[in-house]
Coordinates of C-alpha atoms in Angstrom, one line a residue:
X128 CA -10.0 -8.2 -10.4
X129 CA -13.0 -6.0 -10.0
X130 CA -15.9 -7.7 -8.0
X131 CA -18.5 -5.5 -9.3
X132 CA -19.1 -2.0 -10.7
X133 CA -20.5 0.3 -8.0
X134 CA -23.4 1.3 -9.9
X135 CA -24.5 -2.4 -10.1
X136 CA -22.8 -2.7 -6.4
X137 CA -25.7 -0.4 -5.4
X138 CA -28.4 -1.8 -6.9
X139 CA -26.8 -5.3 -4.9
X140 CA -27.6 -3.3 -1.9
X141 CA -31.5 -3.0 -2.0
X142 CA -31.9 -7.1 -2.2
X143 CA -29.6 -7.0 1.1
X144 CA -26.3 -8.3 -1.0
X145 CA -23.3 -6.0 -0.3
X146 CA -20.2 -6.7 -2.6
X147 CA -16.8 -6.0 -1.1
X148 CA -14.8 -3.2 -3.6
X149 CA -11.7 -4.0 -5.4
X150 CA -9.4 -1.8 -3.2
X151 CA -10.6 -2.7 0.1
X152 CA -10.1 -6.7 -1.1
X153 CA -6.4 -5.8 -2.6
X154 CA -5.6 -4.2 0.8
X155 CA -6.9 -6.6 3.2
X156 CA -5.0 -9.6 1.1
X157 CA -2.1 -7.8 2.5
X158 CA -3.0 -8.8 5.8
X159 CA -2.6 -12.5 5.3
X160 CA 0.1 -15.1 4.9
X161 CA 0.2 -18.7 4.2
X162 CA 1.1 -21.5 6.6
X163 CA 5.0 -22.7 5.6
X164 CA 3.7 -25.9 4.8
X165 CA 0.4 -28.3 4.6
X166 CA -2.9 -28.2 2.8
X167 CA -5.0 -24.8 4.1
X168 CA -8.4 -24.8 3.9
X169 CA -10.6 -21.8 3.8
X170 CA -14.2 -20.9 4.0
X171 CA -16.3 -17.7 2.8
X172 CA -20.2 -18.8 4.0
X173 CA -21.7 -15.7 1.9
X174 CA -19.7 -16.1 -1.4
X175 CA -21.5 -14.1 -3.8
X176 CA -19.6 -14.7 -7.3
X177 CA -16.6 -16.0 -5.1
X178 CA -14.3 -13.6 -6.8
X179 CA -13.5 -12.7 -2.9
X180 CA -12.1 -16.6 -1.7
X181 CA -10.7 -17.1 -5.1
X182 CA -8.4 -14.0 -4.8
X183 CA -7.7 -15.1 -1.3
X184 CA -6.5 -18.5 -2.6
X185 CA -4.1 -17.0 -5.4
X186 CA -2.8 -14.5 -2.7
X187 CA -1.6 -17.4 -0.2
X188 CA -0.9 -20.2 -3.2
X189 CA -4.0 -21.5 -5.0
X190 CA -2.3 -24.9 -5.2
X191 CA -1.8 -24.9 -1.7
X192 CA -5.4 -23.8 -0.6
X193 CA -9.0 -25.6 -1.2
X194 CA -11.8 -22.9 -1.0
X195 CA -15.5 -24.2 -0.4
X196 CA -18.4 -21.8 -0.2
X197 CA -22.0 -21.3 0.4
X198 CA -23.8 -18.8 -1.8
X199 CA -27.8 -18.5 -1.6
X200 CA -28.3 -17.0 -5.0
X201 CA -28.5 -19.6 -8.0
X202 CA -26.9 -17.5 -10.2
X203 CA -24.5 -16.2 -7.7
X204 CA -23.6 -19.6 -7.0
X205 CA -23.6 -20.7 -10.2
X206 CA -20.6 -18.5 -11.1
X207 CA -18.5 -19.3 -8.1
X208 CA -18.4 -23.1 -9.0
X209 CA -16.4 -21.7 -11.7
X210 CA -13.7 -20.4 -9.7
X211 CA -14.0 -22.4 -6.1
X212 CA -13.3 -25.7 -5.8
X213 CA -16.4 -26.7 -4.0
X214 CA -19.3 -24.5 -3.8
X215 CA -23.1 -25.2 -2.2
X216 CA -26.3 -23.4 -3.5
X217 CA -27.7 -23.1 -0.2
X218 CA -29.3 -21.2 2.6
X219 CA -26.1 -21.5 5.1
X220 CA -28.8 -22.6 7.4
X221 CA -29.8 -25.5 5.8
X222 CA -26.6 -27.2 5.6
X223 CA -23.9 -29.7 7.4
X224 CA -20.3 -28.6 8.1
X225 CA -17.6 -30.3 10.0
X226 CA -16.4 -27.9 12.9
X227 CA -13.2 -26.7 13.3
X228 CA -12.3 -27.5 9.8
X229 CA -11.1 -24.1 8.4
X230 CA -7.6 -21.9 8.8
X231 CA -9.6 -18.8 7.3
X232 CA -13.2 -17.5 7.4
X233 CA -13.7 -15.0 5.4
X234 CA -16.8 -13.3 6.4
X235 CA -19.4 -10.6 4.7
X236 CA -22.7 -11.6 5.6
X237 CA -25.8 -10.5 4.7
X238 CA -26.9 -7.1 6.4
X239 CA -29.8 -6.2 7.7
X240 CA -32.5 -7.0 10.8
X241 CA -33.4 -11.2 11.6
X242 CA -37.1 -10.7 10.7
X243 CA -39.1 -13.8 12.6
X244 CA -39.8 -15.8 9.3
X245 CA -36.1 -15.9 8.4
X246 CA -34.6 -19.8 8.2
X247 CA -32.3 -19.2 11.2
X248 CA -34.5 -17.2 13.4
X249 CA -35.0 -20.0 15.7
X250 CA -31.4 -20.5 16.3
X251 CA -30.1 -17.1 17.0
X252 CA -28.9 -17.0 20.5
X253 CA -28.6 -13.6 22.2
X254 CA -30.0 -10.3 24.0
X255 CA -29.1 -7.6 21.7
X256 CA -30.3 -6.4 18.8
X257 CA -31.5 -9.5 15.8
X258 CA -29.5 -9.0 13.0
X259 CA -28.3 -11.0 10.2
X260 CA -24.9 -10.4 10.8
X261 CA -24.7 -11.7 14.1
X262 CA -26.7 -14.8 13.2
X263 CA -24.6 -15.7 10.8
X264 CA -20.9 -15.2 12.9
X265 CA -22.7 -17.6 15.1
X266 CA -23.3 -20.1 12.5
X267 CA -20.1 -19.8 11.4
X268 CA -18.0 -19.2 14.1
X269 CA -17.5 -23.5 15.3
X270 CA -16.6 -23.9 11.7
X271 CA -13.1 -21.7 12.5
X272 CA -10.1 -24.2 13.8
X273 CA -8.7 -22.3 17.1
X274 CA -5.7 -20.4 15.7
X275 CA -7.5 -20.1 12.4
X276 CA -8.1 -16.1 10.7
X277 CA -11.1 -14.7 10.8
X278 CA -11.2 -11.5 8.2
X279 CA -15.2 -10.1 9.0
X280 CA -16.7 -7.4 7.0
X281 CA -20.0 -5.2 8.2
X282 CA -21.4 -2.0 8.8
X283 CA -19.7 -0.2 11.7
X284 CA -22.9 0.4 13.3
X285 CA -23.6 -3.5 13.8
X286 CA -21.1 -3.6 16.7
X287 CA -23.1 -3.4 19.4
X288 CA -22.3 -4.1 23.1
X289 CA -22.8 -7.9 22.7
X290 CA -21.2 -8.3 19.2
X291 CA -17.8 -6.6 20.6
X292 CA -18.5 -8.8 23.5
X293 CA -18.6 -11.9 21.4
X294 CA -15.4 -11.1 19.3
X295 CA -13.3 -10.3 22.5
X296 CA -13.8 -13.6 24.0
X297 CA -13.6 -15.8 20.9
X298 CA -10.6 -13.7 19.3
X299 CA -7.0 -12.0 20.1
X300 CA -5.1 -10.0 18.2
X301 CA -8.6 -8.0 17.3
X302 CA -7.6 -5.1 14.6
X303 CA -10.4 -3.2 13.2
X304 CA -9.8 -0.7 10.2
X305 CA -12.4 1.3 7.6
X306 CA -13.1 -0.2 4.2
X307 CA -11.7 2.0 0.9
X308 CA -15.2 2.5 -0.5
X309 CA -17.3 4.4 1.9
X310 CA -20.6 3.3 0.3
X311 CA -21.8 0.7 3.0
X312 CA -20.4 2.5 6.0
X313 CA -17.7 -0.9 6.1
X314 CA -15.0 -2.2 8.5
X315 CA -13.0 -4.9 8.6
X316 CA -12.1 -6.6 11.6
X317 CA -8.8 -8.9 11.8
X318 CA -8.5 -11.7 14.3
X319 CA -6.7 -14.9 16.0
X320 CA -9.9 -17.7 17.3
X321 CA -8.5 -18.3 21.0
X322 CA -9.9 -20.3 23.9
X323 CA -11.2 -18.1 26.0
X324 CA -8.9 -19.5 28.9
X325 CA -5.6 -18.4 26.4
X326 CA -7.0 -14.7 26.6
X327 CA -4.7 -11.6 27.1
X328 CA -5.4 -10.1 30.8
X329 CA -8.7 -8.6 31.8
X330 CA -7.3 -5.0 31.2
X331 CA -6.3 -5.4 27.7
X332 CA -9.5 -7.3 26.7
X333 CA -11.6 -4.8 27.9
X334 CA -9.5 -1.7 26.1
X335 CA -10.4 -3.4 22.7
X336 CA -13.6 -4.2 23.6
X337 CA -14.2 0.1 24.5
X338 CA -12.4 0.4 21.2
X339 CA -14.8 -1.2 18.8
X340 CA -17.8 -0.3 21.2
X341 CA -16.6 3.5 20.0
X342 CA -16.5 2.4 16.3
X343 CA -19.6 0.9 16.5
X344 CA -21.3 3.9 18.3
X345 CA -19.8 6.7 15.6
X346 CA -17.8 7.8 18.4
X347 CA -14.8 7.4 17.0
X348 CA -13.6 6.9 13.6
X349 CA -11.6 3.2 12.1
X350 CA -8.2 3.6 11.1
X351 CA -8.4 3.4 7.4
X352 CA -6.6 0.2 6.1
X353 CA -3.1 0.6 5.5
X354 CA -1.3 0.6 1.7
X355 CA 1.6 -1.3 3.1
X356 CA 0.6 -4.1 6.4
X357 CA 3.1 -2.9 8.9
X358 CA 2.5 -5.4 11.2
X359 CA 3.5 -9.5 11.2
X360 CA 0.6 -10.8 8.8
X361 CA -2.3 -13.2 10.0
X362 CA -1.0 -16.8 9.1
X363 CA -3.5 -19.3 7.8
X364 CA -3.0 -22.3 9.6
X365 CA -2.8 -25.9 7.3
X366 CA -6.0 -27.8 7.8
X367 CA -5.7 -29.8 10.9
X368 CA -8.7 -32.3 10.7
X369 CA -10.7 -34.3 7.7
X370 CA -13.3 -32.4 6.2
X371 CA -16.3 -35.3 6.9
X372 CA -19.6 -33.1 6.2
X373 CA -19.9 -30.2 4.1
X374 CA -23.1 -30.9 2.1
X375 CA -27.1 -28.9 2.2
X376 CA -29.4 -30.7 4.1
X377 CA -32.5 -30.5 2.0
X378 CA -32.1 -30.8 -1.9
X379 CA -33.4 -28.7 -4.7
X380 CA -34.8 -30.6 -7.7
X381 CA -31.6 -30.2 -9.6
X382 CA -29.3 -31.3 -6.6
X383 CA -31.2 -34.5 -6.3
X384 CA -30.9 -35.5 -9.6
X385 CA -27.5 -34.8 -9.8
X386 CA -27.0 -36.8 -6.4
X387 CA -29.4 -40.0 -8.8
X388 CA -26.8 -40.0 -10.9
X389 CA -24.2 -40.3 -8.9
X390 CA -25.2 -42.7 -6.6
X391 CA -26.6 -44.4 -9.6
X392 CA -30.3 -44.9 -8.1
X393 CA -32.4 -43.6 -5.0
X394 CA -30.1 -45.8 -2.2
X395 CA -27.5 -48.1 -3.8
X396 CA -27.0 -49.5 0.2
X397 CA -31.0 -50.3 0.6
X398 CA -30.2 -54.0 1.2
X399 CA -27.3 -53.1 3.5
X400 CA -30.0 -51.2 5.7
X401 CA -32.8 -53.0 4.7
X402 CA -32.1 -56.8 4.2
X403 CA -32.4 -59.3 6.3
X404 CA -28.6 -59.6 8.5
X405 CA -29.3 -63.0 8.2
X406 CA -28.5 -63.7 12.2
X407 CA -30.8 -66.4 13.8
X408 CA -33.1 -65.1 16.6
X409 CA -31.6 -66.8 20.3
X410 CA -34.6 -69.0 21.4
X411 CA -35.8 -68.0 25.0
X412 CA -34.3 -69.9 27.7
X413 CA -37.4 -72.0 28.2
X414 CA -41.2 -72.4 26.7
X415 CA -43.1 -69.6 26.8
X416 CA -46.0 -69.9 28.8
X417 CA -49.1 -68.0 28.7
X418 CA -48.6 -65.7 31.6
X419 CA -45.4 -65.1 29.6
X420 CA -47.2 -64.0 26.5
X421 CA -49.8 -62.1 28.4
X422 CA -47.0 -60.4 29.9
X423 CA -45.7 -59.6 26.8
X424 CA -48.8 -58.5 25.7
X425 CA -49.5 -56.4 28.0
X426 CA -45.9 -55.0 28.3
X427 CA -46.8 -53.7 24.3
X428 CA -43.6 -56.2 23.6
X429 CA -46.0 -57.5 20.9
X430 CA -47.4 -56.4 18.9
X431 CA -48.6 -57.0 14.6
X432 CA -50.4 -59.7 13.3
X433 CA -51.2 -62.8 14.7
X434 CA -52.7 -65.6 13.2
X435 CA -54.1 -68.4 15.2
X436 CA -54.3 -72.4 14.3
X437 CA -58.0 -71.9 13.9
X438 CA -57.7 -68.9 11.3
X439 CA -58.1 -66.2 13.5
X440 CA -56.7 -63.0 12.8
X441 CA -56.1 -60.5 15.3
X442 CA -53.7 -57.0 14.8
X443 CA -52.6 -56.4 18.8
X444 CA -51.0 -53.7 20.8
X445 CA -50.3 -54.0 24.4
X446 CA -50.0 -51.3 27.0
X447 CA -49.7 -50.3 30.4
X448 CA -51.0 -47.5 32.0
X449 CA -51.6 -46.1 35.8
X450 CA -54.5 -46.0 37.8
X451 CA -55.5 -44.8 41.3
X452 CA -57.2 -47.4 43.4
X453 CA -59.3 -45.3 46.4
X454 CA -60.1 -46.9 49.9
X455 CA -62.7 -44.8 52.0
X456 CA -61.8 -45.5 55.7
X457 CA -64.1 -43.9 59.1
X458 CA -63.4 -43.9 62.7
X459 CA -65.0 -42.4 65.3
X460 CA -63.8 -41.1 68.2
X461 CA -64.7 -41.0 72.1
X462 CA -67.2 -37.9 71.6
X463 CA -68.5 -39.6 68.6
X464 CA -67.1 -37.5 66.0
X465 CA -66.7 -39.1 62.6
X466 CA -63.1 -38.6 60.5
X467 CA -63.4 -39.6 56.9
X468 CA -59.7 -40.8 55.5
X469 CA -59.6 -41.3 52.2
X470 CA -56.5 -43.5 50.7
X471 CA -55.6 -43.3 46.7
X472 CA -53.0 -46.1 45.9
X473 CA -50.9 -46.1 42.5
X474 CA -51.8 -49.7 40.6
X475 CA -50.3 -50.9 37.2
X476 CA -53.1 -52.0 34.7
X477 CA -52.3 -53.7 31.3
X478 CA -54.5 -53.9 28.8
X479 CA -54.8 -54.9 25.5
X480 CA -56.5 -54.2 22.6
X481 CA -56.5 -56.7 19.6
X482 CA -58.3 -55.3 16.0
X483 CA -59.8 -58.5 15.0
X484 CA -59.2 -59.1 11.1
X485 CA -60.4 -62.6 10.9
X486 CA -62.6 -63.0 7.6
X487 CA -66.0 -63.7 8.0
X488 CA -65.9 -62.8 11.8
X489 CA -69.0 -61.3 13.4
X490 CA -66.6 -59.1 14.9
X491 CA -64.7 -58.3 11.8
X492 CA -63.0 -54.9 12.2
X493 CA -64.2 -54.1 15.6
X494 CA -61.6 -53.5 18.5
X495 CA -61.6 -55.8 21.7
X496 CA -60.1 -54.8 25.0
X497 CA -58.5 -57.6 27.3
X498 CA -57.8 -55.7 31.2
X499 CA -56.4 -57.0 34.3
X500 CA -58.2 -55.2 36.8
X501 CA -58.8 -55.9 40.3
X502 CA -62.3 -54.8 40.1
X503 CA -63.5 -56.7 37.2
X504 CA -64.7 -59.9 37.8
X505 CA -62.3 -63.1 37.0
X506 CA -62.6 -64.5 34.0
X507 CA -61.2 -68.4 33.0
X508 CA -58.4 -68.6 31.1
X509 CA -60.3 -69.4 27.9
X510 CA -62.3 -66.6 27.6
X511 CA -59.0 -64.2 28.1
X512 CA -57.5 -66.2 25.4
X513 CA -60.4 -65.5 23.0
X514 CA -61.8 -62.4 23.9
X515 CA -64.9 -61.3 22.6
X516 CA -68.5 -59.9 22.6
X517 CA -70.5 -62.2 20.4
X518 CA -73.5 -63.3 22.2
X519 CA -72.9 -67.2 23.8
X520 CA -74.9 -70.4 22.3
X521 CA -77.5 -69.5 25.0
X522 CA -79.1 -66.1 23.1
X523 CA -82.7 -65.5 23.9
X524 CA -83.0 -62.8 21.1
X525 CA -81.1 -61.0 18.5
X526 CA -79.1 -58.8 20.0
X527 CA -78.2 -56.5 17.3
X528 CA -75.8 -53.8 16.8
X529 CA -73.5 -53.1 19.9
X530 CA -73.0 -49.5 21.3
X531 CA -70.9 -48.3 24.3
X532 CA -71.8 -44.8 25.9
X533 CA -68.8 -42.6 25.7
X534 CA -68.3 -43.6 30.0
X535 CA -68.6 -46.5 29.5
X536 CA -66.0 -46.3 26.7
X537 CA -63.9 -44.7 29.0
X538 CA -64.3 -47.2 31.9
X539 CA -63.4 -50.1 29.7
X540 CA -60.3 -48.4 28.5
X541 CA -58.7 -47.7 31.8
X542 CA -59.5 -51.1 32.9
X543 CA -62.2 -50.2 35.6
X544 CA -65.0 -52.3 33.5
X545 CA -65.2 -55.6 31.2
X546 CA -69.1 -55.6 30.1
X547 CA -68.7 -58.8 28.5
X548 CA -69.7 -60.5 31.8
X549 CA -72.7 -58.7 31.9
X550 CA -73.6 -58.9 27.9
X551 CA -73.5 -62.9 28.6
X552 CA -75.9 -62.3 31.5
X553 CA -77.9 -60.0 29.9
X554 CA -78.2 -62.2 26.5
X555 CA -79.1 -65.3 27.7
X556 CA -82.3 -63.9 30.3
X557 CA -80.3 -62.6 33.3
X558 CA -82.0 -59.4 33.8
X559 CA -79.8 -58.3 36.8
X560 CA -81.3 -56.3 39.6
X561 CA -84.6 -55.2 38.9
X562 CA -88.1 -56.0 40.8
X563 CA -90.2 -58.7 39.8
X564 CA -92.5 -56.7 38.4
X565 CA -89.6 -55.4 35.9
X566 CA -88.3 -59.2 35.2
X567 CA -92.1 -60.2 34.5
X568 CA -91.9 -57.6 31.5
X569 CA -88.5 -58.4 30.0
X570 CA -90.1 -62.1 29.7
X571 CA -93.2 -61.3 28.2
X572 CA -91.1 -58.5 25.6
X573 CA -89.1 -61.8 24.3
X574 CA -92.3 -62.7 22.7
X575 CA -94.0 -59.7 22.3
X576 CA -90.6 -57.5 20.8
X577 CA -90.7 -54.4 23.5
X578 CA -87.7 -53.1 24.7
X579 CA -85.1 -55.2 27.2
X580 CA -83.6 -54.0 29.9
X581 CA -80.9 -55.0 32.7
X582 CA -79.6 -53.9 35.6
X583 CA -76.5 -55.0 37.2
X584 CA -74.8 -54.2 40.1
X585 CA -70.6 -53.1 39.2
X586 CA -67.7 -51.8 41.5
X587 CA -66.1 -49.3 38.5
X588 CA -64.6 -46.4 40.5
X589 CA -67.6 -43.9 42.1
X590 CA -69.7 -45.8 39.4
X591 CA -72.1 -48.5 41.2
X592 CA -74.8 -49.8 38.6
X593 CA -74.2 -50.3 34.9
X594 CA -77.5 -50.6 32.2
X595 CA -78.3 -52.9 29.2
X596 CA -80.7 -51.8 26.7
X597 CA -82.0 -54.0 23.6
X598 CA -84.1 -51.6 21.6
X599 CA -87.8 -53.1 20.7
X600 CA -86.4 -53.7 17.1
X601 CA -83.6 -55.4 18.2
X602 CA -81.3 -53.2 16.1
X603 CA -78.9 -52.3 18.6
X604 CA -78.1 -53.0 22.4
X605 CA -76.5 -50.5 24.6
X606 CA -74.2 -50.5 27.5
X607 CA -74.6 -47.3 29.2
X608 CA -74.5 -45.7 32.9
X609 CA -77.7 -44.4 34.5
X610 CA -76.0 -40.9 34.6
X611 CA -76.0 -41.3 30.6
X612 CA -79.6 -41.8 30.2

């Protein structure tokens, strides 16, 4: 059977698909065998029409052989489902195959330079030159069972120094011999996958390897391929394993409906993977207390929606992050000389942030930060509990809208500040540390609706004072640093 006329064989050749020709297939048949008994199973990654395997299969015993292919081409592929028994329209690429599942690969690539785009780019492994053809022996290569056939097929000029160096490591018995049809400047290369360990000795290795280095190089000329094999023939082992993957990763629009049909909806196991196992939850060894939930908290162990008994609603995620705590030590010596030491010590800070959701809430949608930090003030357990920045019962004014510089921000969410202590003070009259003179005209501004302003004193890394600023209109109050004024 003809694979393709070589004027059409040609035109194949410009889109980078070269067709083997009818005599070099009939003569390289000659080179193989079947196994005496068991099920082979054999492999051609580039299939093109698949008139290639399917002759292969005939010549060892088509009932005794299952052929499965991967052929990019839609129409390509479309006609080898007709003659293989399993065929995927696929870049080889994009798909899962079991390794070491095959007693024959046969092997024509695709010719031609990796360009960076290509799918497989990022997997080729080597130092030489890109091409397609080594890409895709090292695709395929895993998929060969050790003392399976490999049959290659490419341009004598693609065996470079580290493709002869691949093939004499992974294969024995290496033959190499000219195609019929001179077209493609073609050879075919017989071998024997070996562990490397089960190689001939050093000497012989490297003879071959000199040998197809010449080929490759023009140097010397391939033997042409014989009429009559003369040697014993390359027997295709039976398959020695199960076949468990051989499927394309990603699915074209026609693959996925097929796979609907079959599976007879989207997931027919979603309740096995998705339902409920029905397993009761062990109950903890003893009541949780509430350093065990803040714990938890703080650990990010919860984390969702919680609902409290008086209808408070609160999304949470805990964390835990690491901060440098600095000591600044001085001594001074006999002559008076004074050595500064400074001393930065790891410490563990949880902190959690709760997105309160509770309908109706002043704080409705607004994200509140509970730290444990050693340098923010204690609070009692009640106000941890139920963290947040609405003013006390004690307001002098309307505070308005609430605004955090961005360092402030960014002491609050490392744990280095908690402004709600000083939003209490400042809210209900405690102006902080300012002169008299300053505390005279926050009093008279609660009646008269100037601007208020506080002061406090903080320990927040190299940060030492901290601002509060209600605007005269009492739309907004701001936290800020004086560095952000």
């Amino acid at each position: 059977m003809a694979l393709m006329f070589p004027r059409l064989a040609r035109n194949f050749a410009r889109n980078g698909y070269y067709p083997t020709d009818e005599t070099t297939l009939e003569l390289t048949l000659q080179a193989l065998a079947p196994s005496p008994s068991g099920k082979m199973r054999i492999f051609d990654p580039c299939a093109g029409e698949g008139v290639a395997l399917a002759e292969a299969a005939h010549a060892l015993g088509r009932d005794r052989v299952e052929t499965y292919a991967v052929e990019y081409d839609q129409e390509r592929a479309k006609h080898s489902k007709t003659l293989l028994d399993c065929v995927l329209h696929s870049d080889l690429m994009d798909t899962m195959i079991s390794r070491q599942a095959f007693g024959l690969l046969w092997l024509n690539p695709p010719y031609g330079d990796l360009v960076a785009d290509h799918a497989g780019a990022s997997q080729y492994q080597g130092n030489g030159r890109r091409r397609l053809e080594k890409l895709f022996y090292q695709r395929t290569l895993p998929l060969l069972q050790y003392g399976g056939v490999l049959v290659l097929i490419v341009p004598h000029y693609v065996l470079d120094d580290e493709l002869c160096g691949w093939l004499c490591n992974h294969f024995t018995e290496l033959r190499i011999y000219k195609a019929a049809d001179p077209t493609f400047k073609q050879v075919v290369i017989f071998g024997i996958r070996i562990r490397r360990q089960d190689l001939a000795r050093a000497q012989e290795v490297k003879n071959v390897r000199a040998r197809l280095q010449a080929i490759g190089a023009g140097t010397l000329s391939a033997e042409a391929l014989p009429t009559s094999w003369p040697w014993e023939p390359y027997r295709v082992l039976p398959a020695s394993n199960e076949l468990e993957h051989f499927y394309r990763i990603s699915l074209e629009p026609e693959q996925l409906s097929e796979e609907i049909k079959r599976l007879r909806g989207m997931w027919p196991d979603f309740t096995l993977h998705f339902g409920q196992s029905g397993a009761q939850p062990r109950p903890p060894v003893r009541e949780l207390s509430r350093w065990h939930l803040a714990l938890a908290l703080a650990a990010g162990a919860i984390s969702g929606v919680v609902k409290s008994k008086t209808g408070r609603v609160l999304v949470l995620k805990g964390d835990t992050y690491k901060d440098k705590v600095r000591k600044t030590e001085f001594t001074e010596d006999q002559d008076g000389n004074v050595s500064e030491v400074r001393i930065l010590t790891d410490r563990f800070v949880p902190i959690i942030r709760a997105w309160d959701m509770t309908p109706g809430s002043a704080n409705e949608g607004r994200v509140i930060t509970i730290s444990s930090s050693a340098d923010t003030p204690h609070e009692p357990d009640e106000a941890l509990t139920q963290p947040t920045l609405t003013p006390p019962p004690r307001v002098t004014f309307e505070p308005g809208r609430l605004v955090l510089t961005q360092s402030v921000h960014h002491l609050v969410e490392h744990g280095q500040l908690d402004p709600s202590t000083y939003l209490r003070r400042h809210f209900s009259g405690d102006w902080g540390e300012l002169p008299n003179e300053d505390w005279s005209s926050n009093q008279q501004a609660l009646t008269s609706g100037d601007r208020l302003f506080s002061c406090y004193d903080i320990c927040a890394g190299d940060e030492t004072r901290l601002w509060i600023i209600t605007e005269a209109d009492r739309s907004s109050t701001t936290v800020l640093l004086p560095s952000d004024y």
